[in-house]
């Protein structure tokens, strides 16, 4: 048996035994701004190490990468989703279309370099494990880093011709 890493990321995250990844919706309504708890959902998964949820177009979301293993265990869950320094993580959209525009804020720390530590990729989801192909250029607005929080806006309008070409492969 291999020892559990100090900060584990369990493959199985399909039920209440998994902590998941907190995703906070920004752009709250006036009522939500007066509530004591910030609306969030836990990103969960299917047993292939991914964490997923549905999000709305034109939304702004904060992905909470700061919850420690101890905090997750204290919640009573056994399967954890602890982000580790210097590891690679992918954020991708399954049901995208040319009008999709979403902004994600992710805590990455002050040592993160947006010029070299982030790249655009295309997910290949037909088999497990998922694979990712690098894209030659960054197709979106320049990511911003403020106080250790990376802000990335995904605007898929530049991919309209690729969406159109892919329709023939969907039948």
Coordinates of C-alpha atoms in Angstrom, one line a residue:
X1 CA 0.0 0.0 0.0
X2 CA 1.2 3.5 -0.8
X3 CA 1.1 6.0 1.9
X4 CA -1.5 8.7 1.5
X5 CA 0.1 12.0 0.4
X6 CA 0.1 14.8 2.9
X7 CA -2.3 16.7 0.8
X8 CA -4.4 14.1 -1.1
X9 CA -6.6 14.4 -4.2
X10 CA -8.9 11.4 -4.3
X11 CA -10.1 10.1 -7.6
X12 CA -13.5 9.1 -6.3
X13 CA -15.6 12.2 -5.5
X14 CA -19.1 11.1 -6.4
X15 CA -20.9 11.2 -3.1
X16 CA -21.1 12.7 0.4
X17 CA -17.8 11.0 1.4
X18 CA -15.9 13.5 -0.8
X19 CA -15.3 17.1 0.2
X20 CA -15.2 18.4 -3.4
X21 CA -14.0 21.9 -4.4
X22 CA -16.1 24.9 -3.3
X23 CA -17.2 27.1 -6.2
X24 CA -18.5 30.5 -5.3
X25 CA -20.7 32.5 -7.6
X26 CA -19.9 36.2 -7.7
X27 CA -22.2 38.9 -9.1
X28 CA -24.7 38.3 -6.3
X29 CA -28.2 39.8 -6.1
X30 CA -29.0 42.4 -3.5
X31 CA -30.8 39.8 -1.4
X32 CA -27.8 37.4 -1.6
X33 CA -25.5 40.2 -0.6
X34 CA -27.4 40.6 2.7
X35 CA -27.5 36.9 3.5
X36 CA -24.8 35.7 6.0
X37 CA -23.6 32.7 3.8
X38 CA -22.1 33.3 0.4
X39 CA -23.8 31.0 -2.2
X40 CA -21.6 28.2 -3.3
X41 CA -21.7 24.7 -4.6
X42 CA -19.2 21.8 -4.2
X43 CA -17.7 20.6 -7.5
X44 CA -17.8 16.8 -7.3
X45 CA -16.8 14.0 -9.7
X46 CA -17.3 10.6 -11.3
X47 CA -14.3 8.7 -10.1
X48 CA -11.7 9.8 -12.6
X49 CA -10.1 12.6 -10.4
X50 CA -12.1 15.4 -11.9
X51 CA -14.4 17.8 -10.1
X52 CA -17.4 19.3 -12.0
X53 CA -20.6 21.3 -11.7
X54 CA -22.8 23.4 -14.0
X55 CA -22.3 27.1 -14.3
X56 CA -24.2 29.8 -16.2
X57 CA -23.0 31.9 -19.1
X58 CA -21.7 35.4 -18.3
X59 CA -21.0 34.3 -14.7
X60 CA -18.1 35.1 -12.5
X61 CA -16.9 32.3 -10.2
X62 CA -14.3 31.9 -7.5
X63 CA -12.7 28.4 -7.3
X64 CA -11.6 27.9 -3.7
X65 CA -8.2 26.2 -3.8
X66 CA -7.3 27.1 -0.2
X67 CA -9.2 24.4 1.9
X68 CA -6.6 22.3 3.7
X69 CA -6.7 18.6 4.3
X70 CA -7.3 19.2 8.0
X71 CA -10.3 21.5 7.2
X72 CA -11.7 18.9 4.8
X73 CA -11.3 16.0 7.3
X74 CA -12.9 18.1 10.1
X75 CA -16.1 18.2 8.0
X76 CA -16.4 14.5 8.3
X77 CA -15.5 13.6 4.7
X78 CA -12.9 10.9 3.9
X79 CA -12.1 11.6 0.3
X80 CA -10.4 14.9 -0.2
X81 CA -9.7 17.5 -2.8
X82 CA -6.6 19.3 -1.7
X83 CA -4.8 21.5 -4.2
X84 CA -1.0 21.1 -4.1
X85 CA 1.6 23.7 -4.9
X86 CA 3.5 23.2 -8.2
X87 CA 0.9 20.7 -9.6
X88 CA -1.1 21.1 -12.8
X89 CA -4.8 21.5 -12.8
X90 CA -7.2 21.9 -15.7
X91 CA -10.4 23.9 -15.9
X92 CA -12.5 23.1 -19.0
X93 CA -16.0 23.6 -20.3
X94 CA -18.1 20.7 -21.6
X95 CA -21.2 22.4 -23.0
X96 CA -19.6 25.5 -24.5
X97 CA -20.8 27.4 -27.6
X98 CA -19.5 30.5 -29.4
X99 CA -21.5 32.8 -27.1
X100 CA -20.0 31.4 -23.9
X101 CA -18.2 33.9 -21.8
X102 CA -17.3 33.1 -18.2
X103 CA -14.8 34.5 -15.7
X104 CA -13.0 32.4 -13.1
X105 CA -11.0 33.6 -10.1
X106 CA -8.6 31.1 -8.6
X107 CA -6.3 31.5 -5.7
X108 CA -2.8 30.5 -6.9
X109 CA -0.5 32.5 -4.6
X110 CA 1.8 35.3 -5.2
X111 CA 4.6 33.2 -6.8
X112 CA 2.4 32.3 -9.7
X113 CA 3.5 33.9 -13.1
X114 CA 0.6 34.3 -15.5
X115 CA 3.1 34.7 -18.4
X116 CA 4.4 31.2 -17.9
X117 CA 2.3 29.2 -15.4
X118 CA -1.0 29.1 -17.4
X119 CA -1.8 27.9 -20.9
X120 CA -4.8 27.3 -23.0
X121 CA -5.6 23.6 -23.7
X122 CA -8.2 21.6 -25.5
X123 CA -9.7 18.7 -23.5
X124 CA -10.0 15.3 -25.1
X125 CA -12.9 13.6 -23.2
X126 CA -13.7 10.5 -25.2
X127 CA -11.5 8.2 -23.0
X128 CA -10.3 8.1 -19.4
X129 CA -8.0 9.3 -18.3
X130 CA -8.8 12.6 -20.0
X131 CA -6.0 14.1 -22.0
X132 CA -5.2 17.7 -22.9
X133 CA -3.7 19.2 -26.0
X134 CA -1.8 22.5 -25.7
X135 CA -3.1 25.3 -27.9
X136 CA -0.4 27.4 -29.6
X137 CA -1.5 30.8 -28.4
X138 CA -3.5 32.3 -25.5
X139 CA -6.8 33.1 -27.2
X140 CA -8.4 35.3 -24.5
X141 CA -7.9 38.5 -22.5
X142 CA -4.6 38.5 -20.6
X143 CA -5.1 36.8 -17.2
X144 CA -4.7 39.1 -14.2
X145 CA -3.0 38.3 -10.8
X146 CA -4.0 40.4 -7.8
X147 CA -3.2 39.4 -4.2
X148 CA -2.6 35.8 -5.3
X149 CA -5.9 35.5 -7.1
X150 CA -5.7 34.7 -10.8
X151 CA -8.6 36.0 -12.9
X152 CA -9.2 34.4 -16.3
X153 CA -12.0 35.2 -18.7
X154 CA -13.0 32.6 -21.2
X155 CA -14.6 34.1 -24.3
X156 CA -15.3 31.5 -26.9
X157 CA -16.5 33.8 -29.6
X158 CA -13.2 33.5 -31.4
X159 CA -13.9 29.7 -31.9
X160 CA -17.1 30.1 -33.8
X161 CA -15.7 28.5 -37.0
X162 CA -14.3 25.5 -35.0
X163 CA -17.7 25.0 -33.3
X164 CA -19.3 25.0 -36.8
X165 CA -16.8 22.6 -38.2
X166 CA -17.3 20.2 -35.2
X167 CA -21.1 19.9 -35.8
X168 CA -20.5 17.4 -38.6
X169 CA -18.6 15.1 -36.1
X170 CA -21.5 15.1 -33.6
X171 CA -23.9 13.1 -35.7

